[in-house]
Coordinates of C-alpha atoms in Angstrom, one line a residue:
Chain A
M1 CA 99.5 97.5 116.3
S2 CA 96.8 95.6 114.7
K3 CA 97.0 91.9 115.4
V4 CA 97.0 91.1 111.7
I5 CA 100.1 90.0 109.9
Y6 CA 100.2 89.5 106.1
I7 CA 103.1 87.5 104.9
E8 CA 104.3 86.6 101.4
K9 CA 104.5 82.8 101.0
Q10 CA 108.2 83.1 100.1
C11 CA 109.0 84.8 103.4
E12 CA 107.4 82.2 105.7
D13 CA 110.8 80.6 106.4
D14 CA 112.6 83.8 107.0
V15 CA 114.3 83.7 110.5
K16 CA 113.4 87.3 111.3
A17 CA 109.8 86.8 110.2
K18 CA 109.4 83.7 112.3
A19 CA 110.8 85.4 115.3
F20 CA 108.5 88.4 114.8
M21 CA 105.4 86.2 114.4
A22 CA 106.4 84.3 117.5
Q23 CA 106.1 87.6 119.4
Y24 CA 102.4 87.7 118.4
P25 CA 101.0 84.2 118.9
N26 CA 97.4 85.4 118.7
A27 CA 97.8 87.4 115.5
D28 CA 95.8 86.6 112.4
I29 CA 98.4 85.4 109.9
I30 CA 97.3 85.7 106.3
T31 CA 99.4 84.6 103.4
C32 CA 99.6 86.5 100.1
D33 CA 101.4 86.1 96.9
H34 CA 102.7 89.6 96.7
Y35 CA 102.6 92.4 99.3
K36 CA 101.1 94.7 96.7
S37 CA 97.9 92.8 96.6
V38 CA 97.3 94.1 100.1
F39 CA 99.2 97.4 100.0
N40 CA 98.5 98.8 96.6
P41 CA 94.8 99.1 95.9
K42 CA 94.3 102.8 96.1
S43 CA 90.6 103.2 95.2
Y44 CA 89.2 101.5 98.3
Q45 CA 91.7 101.9 101.1
N46 CA 91.6 104.8 103.6
F47 CA 95.0 105.7 105.0
R48 CA 93.5 107.6 107.9
L49 CA 91.3 104.7 109.0
Q50 CA 94.1 102.2 108.7
K51 CA 96.5 104.5 110.6
Q52 CA 94.4 103.7 113.7
K53 CA 95.3 100.0 113.5
P54 CA 98.0 99.3 110.9
A55 CA 98.7 95.7 110.1
F56 CA 102.2 94.3 109.3
I57 CA 103.0 93.0 105.8
I58 CA 106.1 90.9 105.6
A59 CA 107.6 90.7 102.1
N60 CA 110.7 90.5 100.0
K61 CA 111.7 93.6 98.0
Q62 CA 112.4 92.8 94.4
G63 CA 113.9 95.0 91.8
V64 CA 115.7 98.2 92.6
R65 CA 116.2 98.4 96.4
V66 CA 118.7 101.3 96.6
H67 CA 117.8 104.6 94.9
P68 CA 119.7 107.9 94.3
T69 CA 118.2 110.7 96.4
P70 CA 116.7 113.8 95.0
E71 CA 119.3 116.4 94.1
T72 CA 118.3 118.7 97.0
F73 CA 118.9 115.9 99.5
G74 CA 122.4 115.5 100.9
I75 CA 124.8 116.2 103.8
G76 CA 128.1 116.7 102.1
S77 CA 128.7 113.9 99.7
H78 CA 127.9 113.9 96.0
N79 CA 126.9 110.2 96.2
N80 CA 123.7 110.0 98.1
Y81 CA 121.3 107.0 98.1
Y82 CA 118.3 105.9 100.1
F83 CA 117.0 102.5 100.9
S84 CA 113.9 101.4 102.8
H85 CA 113.5 98.2 104.6
L86 CA 110.2 99.5 106.0
L87 CA 107.4 101.4 104.4
N88 CA 105.3 103.5 106.8
C89 CA 105.9 104.4 110.4
P90 CA 104.1 104.1 113.8
Y91 CA 104.2 107.8 114.2
D92 CA 101.5 110.0 112.7
C93 CA 103.1 113.3 111.8
R94 CA 100.4 115.4 110.1
Y95 CA 102.8 116.9 107.5
C96 CA 104.2 113.5 106.5
F97 CA 104.3 113.0 102.8
L98 CA 103.8 109.2 103.2
Q99 CA 100.1 109.7 103.7
G100 CA 99.9 111.4 100.4
M101 CA 102.1 108.9 98.6
Y102 CA 101.0 105.5 99.9
P103 CA 97.5 104.0 99.5
S104 CA 97.8 102.1 102.7
A105 CA 99.1 102.8 106.3
H106 CA 100.0 99.2 106.9
Y107 CA 103.7 98.6 107.6
V108 CA 105.5 96.8 104.9
W109 CA 108.6 95.1 106.2
F110 CA 111.1 93.8 103.6
V111 CA 113.0 91.0 105.2
N112 CA 115.5 90.2 102.5
Y113 CA 118.2 92.2 104.2
Q114 CA 121.0 90.3 102.5
D115 CA 119.8 91.5 99.1
Y116 CA 119.9 95.1 100.3
M117 CA 123.4 94.6 101.7
Q118 CA 124.5 93.2 98.4
D119 CA 123.2 96.1 96.5
I120 CA 124.7 98.6 98.9
K121 CA 128.0 96.9 98.7
A122 CA 128.1 97.1 95.0
I123 CA 127.2 100.8 94.9
A124 CA 129.8 101.6 97.7
K125 CA 132.5 99.8 95.7
T126 CA 132.2 102.1 92.7
N127 CA 131.2 105.3 94.4
N128 CA 133.5 106.9 97.0
N129 CA 132.2 108.5 100.1
S130 CA 128.6 107.4 99.6
Y131 CA 125.8 108.2 102.0
F132 CA 122.9 105.8 102.4
F133 CA 119.8 107.2 104.1
S134 CA 117.6 104.7 105.8
G135 CA 114.8 106.9 107.2
Y136 CA 113.2 108.0 104.0
D137 CA 110.0 105.9 104.0
G138 CA 109.6 105.7 107.8
D139 CA 111.4 106.2 111.1
S140 CA 114.7 104.3 111.2
L141 CA 114.4 103.2 114.9
A142 CA 110.7 103.2 115.8
L143 CA 110.1 99.6 114.9
N144 CA 113.6 98.2 115.5
K145 CA 112.3 95.9 118.3
Q146 CA 110.3 94.1 115.6
T147 CA 112.6 94.4 112.6
K148 CA 116.1 94.2 114.2
F149 CA 117.3 96.6 111.5
L150 CA 120.1 98.0 113.6
E151 CA 121.4 94.6 114.6
Y152 CA 122.0 93.8 110.9
F153 CA 122.9 97.0 109.3
V154 CA 125.1 98.7 111.9
P155 CA 127.7 96.0 111.8
F156 CA 127.3 95.8 108.0
F157 CA 128.1 99.5 107.5
Q158 CA 130.8 99.4 110.0
G159 CA 132.4 96.8 107.8
L160 CA 132.3 99.0 104.7
N161 CA 135.3 101.2 104.0
D162 CA 133.9 104.2 102.4
A163 CA 130.2 104.3 103.0
K164 CA 128.0 105.8 105.7
M165 CA 124.5 105.3 106.8
E166 CA 122.2 107.9 108.2
L167 CA 119.6 106.8 110.8
R168 CA 116.9 109.3 111.2
T169 CA 114.4 109.2 114.0
K170 CA 111.8 111.0 116.0
S171 CA 112.0 108.4 118.7
A172 CA 114.1 108.1 121.8
L173 CA 114.7 104.4 121.2
V174 CA 118.5 104.5 121.0
E175 CA 119.2 101.7 123.5
P176 CA 120.1 99.2 120.8
L177 CA 122.8 101.6 119.5
M178 CA 124.6 101.4 122.9
Q179 CA 125.6 97.8 122.3
F180 CA 127.8 98.8 119.4
E181 CA 131.1 100.6 119.4
A182 CA 130.5 104.0 118.0
S183 CA 132.0 104.7 114.6
E184 CA 131.9 107.4 112.0
H185 CA 130.1 105.0 109.6
I186 CA 126.7 105.7 111.3
V187 CA 125.2 109.1 111.6
C188 CA 122.5 109.2 114.3
A189 CA 120.2 111.9 113.0
F190 CA 117.3 113.3 115.0
S191 CA 114.4 115.2 113.6
L192 CA 113.7 118.2 115.9
S193 CA 110.9 120.6 116.3
P194 CA 109.7 123.0 119.0
E195 CA 107.6 121.2 121.6
L196 CA 104.5 123.1 120.4
I197 CA 104.9 121.7 116.9
I198 CA 105.5 118.2 118.3
K199 CA 102.3 118.5 120.3
H200 CA 100.2 119.7 117.4
T201 CA 101.7 117.8 114.4
E202 CA 104.0 115.0 115.4
H203 CA 101.5 112.6 117.0
R204 CA 102.8 109.5 118.9
T205 CA 106.5 110.6 118.6
A206 CA 108.9 111.1 121.5
S207 CA 108.7 114.4 123.3
L208 CA 111.4 117.0 122.7
E209 CA 112.8 116.3 126.2
K210 CA 113.1 112.5 125.5
R211 CA 114.7 113.2 122.1
L212 CA 117.2 115.5 123.7
Q213 CA 118.0 112.8 126.3
A214 CA 118.5 110.3 123.4
I215 CA 120.8 112.7 121.6
K216 CA 122.9 113.2 124.7
K217 CA 123.1 109.4 125.2
C218 CA 124.2 108.9 121.6
A219 CA 126.7 111.8 121.7
D220 CA 128.2 110.6 125.0
H221 CA 128.6 107.1 123.4
G222 CA 130.5 108.7 120.6
W223 CA 128.1 108.5 117.7
P224 CA 128.2 111.3 115.2
I225 CA 125.0 113.3 115.6
G226 CA 122.8 114.8 112.9
L227 CA 120.4 117.5 113.7
R228 CA 117.5 117.7 111.3
F229 CA 115.3 120.8 111.5
D230 CA 113.0 119.7 108.8
P231 CA 110.2 120.7 108.3
V232 CA 110.5 124.2 109.7
I233 CA 107.0 125.4 110.1
Y234 CA 105.6 128.9 110.1
F235 CA 103.5 129.5 113.2
H236 CA 102.8 132.0 115.9
H237 CA 106.1 133.2 117.6
Y238 CA 108.2 130.8 115.5
E239 CA 111.3 132.9 115.9
Q240 CA 111.4 132.6 119.7
A241 CA 110.3 128.9 119.5
Y242 CA 113.2 127.9 117.2
Q243 CA 115.7 130.0 119.1
D244 CA 114.7 128.2 122.3
L245 CA 114.8 124.9 120.5
I246 CA 118.4 125.4 119.3
E247 CA 119.6 126.5 122.7
Q248 CA 118.1 123.4 124.2
V249 CA 119.7 121.1 121.6
L250 CA 123.1 122.7 121.8
S251 CA 123.0 122.4 125.6
V252 CA 123.0 118.6 125.3
V253 CA 125.3 117.9 122.3
P254 CA 128.9 119.0 122.2
K255 CA 129.6 120.9 118.9
D256 CA 132.4 118.5 118.1
R257 CA 129.9 115.6 118.0
I258 CA 127.7 117.3 115.5
H259 CA 128.2 115.7 112.1
S260 CA 125.8 117.8 110.1
I261 CA 122.7 120.0 110.4
S262 CA 120.0 120.2 107.8
V263 CA 117.3 122.9 107.7
G264 CA 114.3 122.7 105.4
P265 CA 111.1 124.7 105.3
M266 CA 107.9 122.8 105.1
R267 CA 107.1 121.7 101.5
F268 CA 104.8 119.2 99.9
P269 CA 104.7 117.5 96.5
K270 CA 101.5 118.9 95.1
D271 CA 99.8 115.6 94.2
Y272 CA 100.5 114.2 97.6
F273 CA 99.2 117.4 99.3
V274 CA 95.8 117.0 97.5
T275 CA 95.5 113.5 99.0
M276 CA 96.6 114.6 102.4
K277 CA 94.1 117.4 102.5
K278 CA 91.3 115.1 101.5
L279 CA 92.2 112.8 104.4
Y280 CA 92.3 115.7 106.9
P281 CA 90.1 118.5 105.7
E282 CA 90.0 120.0 109.2
E283 CA 93.8 120.2 109.6
P284 CA 94.9 123.8 110.2
L285 CA 98.4 123.1 108.9
F286 CA 97.0 122.3 105.5
S287 CA 95.0 125.4 105.4
Q288 CA 98.0 127.7 105.6
Y289 CA 98.9 129.5 102.5
F290 CA 101.2 127.8 100.1
E291 CA 102.4 128.6 96.6
N292 CA 103.0 126.2 93.8
N293 CA 106.7 126.0 92.8
G294 CA 107.1 123.5 90.0
N295 CA 104.6 121.1 91.5
V296 CA 105.9 121.5 95.0
L297 CA 103.9 123.6 97.4
T298 CA 105.9 125.9 99.6
Y299 CA 105.4 128.9 101.8
P300 CA 105.8 132.2 99.9
K301 CA 109.4 133.0 99.4
D302 CA 109.6 135.7 102.0
I303 CA 108.1 133.5 104.7
E304 CA 110.3 130.6 103.6
Q305 CA 113.4 132.7 104.0
A306 CA 112.3 134.2 107.3
I307 CA 111.6 130.8 108.9
T308 CA 114.8 129.3 107.6
Q309 CA 116.7 132.2 109.0
A310 CA 115.0 131.7 112.3
V311 CA 116.8 128.4 112.6
I312 CA 120.1 129.2 110.8
Q313 CA 120.8 132.5 112.6
P314 CA 120.9 131.1 116.2
L315 CA 122.9 128.2 115.0
L316 CA 125.6 130.4 113.4
E317 CA 125.5 132.8 116.4
S318 CA 126.2 129.9 118.7
G319 CA 129.4 129.2 116.8
I320 CA 128.2 126.4 114.5
S321 CA 130.3 126.3 111.4
E322 CA 128.6 127.1 108.1
K323 CA 130.3 123.9 106.7
L324 CA 128.0 121.8 108.9
L325 CA 124.8 123.4 107.5
F326 CA 122.8 122.0 104.7
R327 CA 119.7 123.7 103.3
C328 CA 116.9 121.5 101.9
Y329 CA 114.6 123.3 99.5
A330 CA 112.0 122.2 96.9
Chain B
M1 CA 77.1 113.9 110.7
S2 CA 75.3 111.1 108.8
K3 CA 74.1 108.3 111.1
P4 CA 76.0 105.1 110.7
Y5 CA 74.2 102.4 108.7
L6 CA 74.7 98.8 107.8
I7 CA 74.0 97.2 104.5
L8 CA 73.5 93.4 104.7
V9 CA 73.8 91.3 101.6
V10 CA 72.6 87.7 101.7
A11 CA 72.0 85.3 98.9
L12 CA 69.1 83.2 100.1
S13 CA 65.7 83.8 101.6
C14 CA 66.4 81.3 104.4
E15 CA 69.5 83.3 105.3
A16 CA 67.4 86.5 105.4
K17 CA 64.8 84.7 107.5
A18 CA 67.5 84.0 110.1
I19 CA 68.7 87.6 110.2
R20 CA 65.1 88.8 110.5
Q21 CA 64.9 87.3 113.9
M22 CA 67.1 90.2 115.0
G23 CA 64.7 93.1 115.7
E24 CA 61.8 94.2 113.5
W25 CA 62.0 94.3 109.8
K26 CA 59.7 95.6 107.1
R27 CA 59.7 94.5 103.5
D28 CA 60.4 97.2 101.1
N29 CA 58.8 96.7 97.7
A30 CA 61.1 99.1 95.9
A31 CA 63.7 96.4 95.5
L32 CA 65.9 95.6 92.5
K33 CA 64.1 93.1 90.3
G34 CA 64.6 89.6 91.5
C35 CA 65.7 90.7 94.9
Q36 CA 64.0 91.1 98.2
L37 CA 64.7 94.2 100.3
Y38 CA 64.1 94.7 104.0
N39 CA 64.7 97.7 106.3
R40 CA 65.0 97.4 110.0
S41 CA 62.5 99.5 112.0
D42 CA 65.2 101.2 114.0
K43 CA 66.6 102.6 110.8
S44 CA 70.1 101.2 111.4
M45 CA 70.3 98.7 108.6
S46 CA 68.9 97.4 105.3
M47 CA 69.1 93.8 104.0
I48 CA 69.0 92.7 100.4
V49 CA 68.4 89.1 99.3
S50 CA 70.4 88.8 96.0
G51 CA 70.0 85.3 94.9
S52 CA 72.8 82.8 94.4
G53 CA 76.0 83.5 92.6
K54 CA 78.6 86.2 92.6
I55 CA 77.0 88.2 89.8
A56 CA 73.7 88.4 91.6
S57 CA 75.5 89.4 94.8
A58 CA 77.5 92.1 93.0
L59 CA 74.4 93.5 91.3
A60 CA 72.4 93.6 94.5
S61 CA 75.3 95.1 96.5
S62 CA 75.9 97.8 93.9
W63 CA 72.2 98.7 93.7
L64 CA 71.8 99.1 97.4
C65 CA 75.1 100.9 97.8
E66 CA 74.1 103.4 95.2
K67 CA 70.7 103.8 96.8
L68 CA 72.3 104.6 100.2
K69 CA 75.4 106.4 98.9
N70 CA 74.8 109.4 101.1
K71 CA 74.8 107.4 104.3
L72 CA 77.9 106.5 106.3
V73 CA 77.9 102.7 105.7
A74 CA 79.6 99.5 106.4
I75 CA 78.5 96.6 104.2
I76 CA 78.3 93.0 105.3
N77 CA 77.9 89.9 103.3
I78 CA 76.5 87.1 105.5
G79 CA 75.8 83.7 104.4
V80 CA 76.7 80.0 104.5
A81 CA 79.7 78.3 103.1
G82 CA 81.2 74.9 102.8
K83 CA 84.3 73.7 104.5
V84 CA 85.7 70.2 103.9
D85 CA 86.6 69.6 107.5
G86 CA 84.4 72.3 109.1
N87 CA 82.0 72.0 112.0
I88 CA 78.4 72.8 110.9
G89 CA 77.4 76.1 112.4
D90 CA 80.9 77.5 113.0
L91 CA 80.9 81.2 112.2
F92 CA 84.0 82.7 110.5
W93 CA 85.2 86.3 109.9
I94 CA 86.6 86.2 106.4
N95 CA 90.0 87.9 106.0
K96 CA 90.9 86.8 102.5
V97 CA 88.5 86.4 99.5
T98 CA 89.8 84.6 96.4
E99 CA 87.9 84.3 93.2
Q100 CA 88.5 80.8 91.9
S101 CA 88.1 81.6 88.2
T102 CA 90.4 84.7 88.1
K103 CA 92.6 84.1 91.2
K104 CA 91.9 87.7 92.1
V105 CA 92.3 88.4 95.9
W106 CA 90.8 90.9 98.3
F107 CA 91.6 91.3 102.0
P108 CA 88.8 92.6 104.1
Q109 CA 90.1 94.4 107.2
S110 CA 88.2 94.4 110.4
P111 CA 87.0 97.7 111.7
T112 CA 86.4 96.2 115.1
K113 CA 87.4 93.4 117.5
H114 CA 85.1 90.5 116.8
G115 CA 86.3 87.4 118.7
L116 CA 85.5 85.1 115.8
A117 CA 87.7 82.6 114.2
T118 CA 89.1 83.9 110.9
A119 CA 89.5 82.2 107.6
G120 CA 89.9 82.7 103.9
I121 CA 87.2 81.9 101.4
V122 CA 87.2 80.8 97.7
T123 CA 84.3 81.8 95.6
C124 CA 83.4 79.3 92.9
D125 CA 81.2 79.8 89.9
Q126 CA 79.1 76.7 90.5
V127 CA 78.1 74.3 93.2
Q128 CA 81.0 72.0 93.8
S129 CA 80.6 68.3 94.3
K130 CA 84.1 68.2 95.8
Y131 CA 85.6 70.9 98.0
P132 CA 88.4 72.4 95.8
V133 CA 90.4 73.8 98.7
A134 CA 90.8 73.5 102.5
S135 CA 89.4 77.0 103.1
L136 CA 85.8 78.0 103.0
V137 CA 84.0 77.8 99.7
D138 CA 81.0 79.8 98.6
M139 CA 79.5 81.4 95.5
E140 CA 79.0 85.0 96.4
A141 CA 81.9 86.6 98.3
S142 CA 84.1 87.7 95.4
G143 CA 81.2 89.3 93.6
F144 CA 80.1 91.1 96.7
I145 CA 83.4 92.4 97.6
Q146 CA 84.3 93.5 94.1
A147 CA 81.1 95.5 93.9
A148 CA 81.3 96.8 97.5
T149 CA 84.8 98.3 97.0
K150 CA 83.4 100.7 94.4
W151 CA 81.4 102.4 97.2
V152 CA 83.0 101.7 100.5
N153 CA 86.5 101.5 101.9
I154 CA 87.8 98.0 102.5
E155 CA 88.0 98.8 106.2
N156 CA 84.2 98.9 106.2
I157 CA 83.5 95.8 104.2
I158 CA 82.9 92.6 106.1
V159 CA 82.3 89.0 105.1
L160 CA 80.8 86.6 107.6
K161 CA 80.2 82.9 106.7
C162 CA 78.7 80.1 108.6
V163 CA 79.6 76.5 107.8
S164 CA 76.6 74.8 106.4
D165 CA 78.2 71.7 104.8
N166 CA 81.3 69.6 105.0
Q167 CA 82.6 66.4 103.4
T168 CA 80.0 64.4 105.4
T169 CA 77.0 66.5 104.4
D170 CA 74.8 65.4 101.5
L171 CA 74.4 68.6 99.5
I172 CA 71.5 67.2 97.6
T173 CA 69.4 66.6 100.6
M174 CA 70.4 69.7 102.5
Q175 CA 67.4 71.9 103.1
A176 CA 66.8 75.6 103.4
E177 CA 65.7 74.8 107.0
D178 CA 69.2 73.5 107.7
I179 CA 70.7 76.7 106.4
F180 CA 68.3 78.8 108.4
K181 CA 69.1 76.8 111.6
S182 CA 72.9 77.2 111.1
L183 CA 72.6 81.0 111.0
A184 CA 69.7 81.4 113.5
E185 CA 71.8 79.8 116.2
K186 CA 74.4 82.5 115.7
I187 CA 72.0 85.4 115.9
N188 CA 73.2 86.8 119.2
V189 CA 76.8 86.8 118.0
L190 CA 75.8 88.6 114.8
E191 CA 73.9 91.2 116.7
N192 CA 76.9 92.0 118.9
I193 CA 79.0 92.2 115.8
F194 CA 76.6 94.6 114.1
D195 CA 76.5 96.8 117.2
A196 CA 80.3 96.9 117.4
V197 CA 80.6 97.8 113.7
L198 CA 78.1 100.6 114.1
L199 CA 80.0 101.9 117.0
S200 CA 83.3 101.7 115.1
L201 CA 81.7 103.6 112.2
R202 CA 80.9 106.5 114.5
K203 CA 84.5 106.5 115.8
F204 CA 86.1 106.5 112.4
E205 CA 83.8 109.0 110.7
Q206 CA 86.1 111.7 109.3
V207 CA 85.4 115.2 110.5
R208 CA 83.8 117.3 107.9
V209 CA 84.3 121.0 107.7
K210 CA 81.0 122.7 107.1
D211 CA 81.6 124.8 104.1
Q212 CA 79.5 127.8 103.4
D213 CA 77.3 128.5 100.5
Y214 CA 79.2 130.1 97.6
A215 CA 76.2 130.9 95.4
N216 CA 75.8 134.4 96.7
W217 CA 79.5 135.1 96.1
F218 CA 79.2 134.0 92.5
D219 CA 76.2 136.3 92.1
Q220 CA 78.0 139.3 93.5
W221 CA 81.1 139.0 91.3
H222 CA 82.0 137.2 88.2
F223 CA 84.5 134.5 89.0
T224 CA 86.2 132.5 86.3
F225 CA 86.4 128.7 86.9
T226 CA 89.8 129.0 88.3
Q227 CA 88.8 131.8 90.6
Q228 CA 85.8 129.9 91.8
H229 CA 88.2 127.1 92.9
Q230 CA 90.5 129.7 94.5
L231 CA 87.5 131.3 96.4
K232 CA 86.3 127.9 97.8
D233 CA 89.9 127.0 98.8
H234 CA 90.4 130.3 100.6
L235 CA 87.1 130.3 102.4
H236 CA 87.5 126.7 103.5
A237 CA 91.0 127.4 104.8
L238 CA 89.9 130.6 106.6
K239 CA 87.1 128.6 108.3
V240 CA 89.6 126.0 109.4
L241 CA 92.2 128.5 110.6
N242 CA 89.7 130.7 112.4
P243 CA 86.5 128.6 113.1
D244 CA 85.0 131.5 115.1
M245 CA 85.0 133.8 112.2
E246 CA 82.3 134.0 109.5
Y247 CA 83.2 135.4 106.0
H248 CA 80.3 137.1 104.3
I249 CA 80.1 139.0 101.1
H250 CA 78.9 142.2 102.8
Q251 CA 82.4 142.4 104.3
Y252 CA 83.8 142.9 100.8
K253 CA 81.0 144.9 99.2
H254 CA 83.5 147.8 98.5
V255 CA 85.5 145.5 96.3
H256 CA 85.0 145.8 92.6
S257 CA 86.2 142.6 91.1
A258 CA 86.5 138.9 91.8
K259 CA 90.3 139.2 91.4
E260 CA 90.4 141.7 94.3
V261 CA 88.2 139.5 96.4
I262 CA 90.6 136.6 95.9
K263 CA 93.6 138.8 96.8
L264 CA 92.0 140.1 100.0
L265 CA 91.1 136.5 101.1
K266 CA 94.6 135.3 100.2
D267 CA 96.1 138.1 102.3
Q268 CA 93.9 137.2 105.3
R269 CA 94.9 133.6 104.9
I270 CA 98.6 134.5 104.9
E271 CA 98.1 136.5 108.0
L272 CA 96.2 133.7 109.8
S273 CA 98.9 131.2 108.7
G274 CA 101.3 133.1 110.9
C275 CA 98.9 132.8 113.9
L276 CA 98.9 129.0 113.8
Y277 CA 99.0 127.4 117.2
H278 CA 98.5 130.7 119.0
E279 CA 97.8 129.6 122.5

């Protein structure tokens, strides 16, 4: 991490922010009025350059903090929301839409957790069986050491009657979860890809082996496990690779610990893809052939179906119930 | 790949005189009116003397950036600044530039480790008899950075200021020689910084894919505007997916129309898509 910390003046007394800055006594601390004055300028920031050394921006999130998810996003409930205490991620997955969406690769950490909790509580009160997804704008666990996100939000969700939170991660940083008693309120979801895909596209993430160890640890502790095969990528010998992946995953997690499985072929919002391709003109993944489906770029339908089946078929053949499967499409 | 290059923007001749101690420089007479332009003999940097004030700095920066727009550049504003409680001669890496009149703010981001103390700076429209703020004060930085961001990413824009006056200094009697001395004493530090920035530019240069010439394709078949775009997209993608392969028009000479060419290239691209990460 870059040793530069931007902080909104209103956050200077936040306990978490102070504890965080104390971890980096030699950091350059720069105050700002609003995080957007650092984060937003699009015309002169370069995401790819900043990704080498992102700074931290500490801010309060004003306005709407909890959003309904897109219609195609869900794992069983009709009431799905997402919230982001953190924008951006220390990982550098080449297919990640954040690099197309955000002008800056700096981490924005919103420290007004109490406001988020208030909003979530209000929504959960009037919407039964709500799911709140925390890993939309960045990995849920990767920066927990700095943000203490789990320490605040796990007990919070465990105290809510009829609401669940999904944590989604490509890390193996599950140790903080072991300090809590497992409950059905928190779904520990792991994004999974064949090792070859991790090697070529999911830079700085945990290896498949480490993720599997983390899954086993969480499952043994009693946490409900989410398996997220998203994005599924079309590549050489994909059928065998995904079959092997599923065998490896199912060898570490008992089927009765699996909460849900989502499968989604690779897809990009068209505008974001244009930006991503400009950042990485040499990236083979972006040179694959995609079709424009209502401003979302996808593989051709036959390829999409083939790669999705390459994941779903071994899952069903291994005895996974169709009820646990959720397909994510454009 | 374009060789990394530095653009230095200074306000005063005495500041330029200090910088010119670093290596050999040649005066370039093709300068913007009212400015002086120097090029270093090793062809690694150019320096423009803009004159005082943010508008002069903005104009000079814009002019030189436009002139050198095909080069891979970092742009550096070097100069002197006041600081109410500063030590004369202290050199600062500026991490926040505020324009006093508009309250606009910019945050230059360091492309390299530098080891200097950091500070914010406030750019004023006129010489101040009293220091308006505790941070550094100058008359150029906001104009410089506002112009520079039109050409260069903020990650490659640097502002360096040397304290030339504080609350005990008499601004009226301060001489150009004093300013020259303040900067000249920091020449070794500046040279190291320039070297580090040039090195970082090389490291962060984005890879370019050398695209082929399309003109002969357009001569062979009639492509509509959309088809031209599709052709370029497919040829670029095929080059990335299979760098060892060349795609020439003679391979498609049996094809009658641009539409068929596009279809063939698309089919090849789909096939290569399935070969991704073939090891």
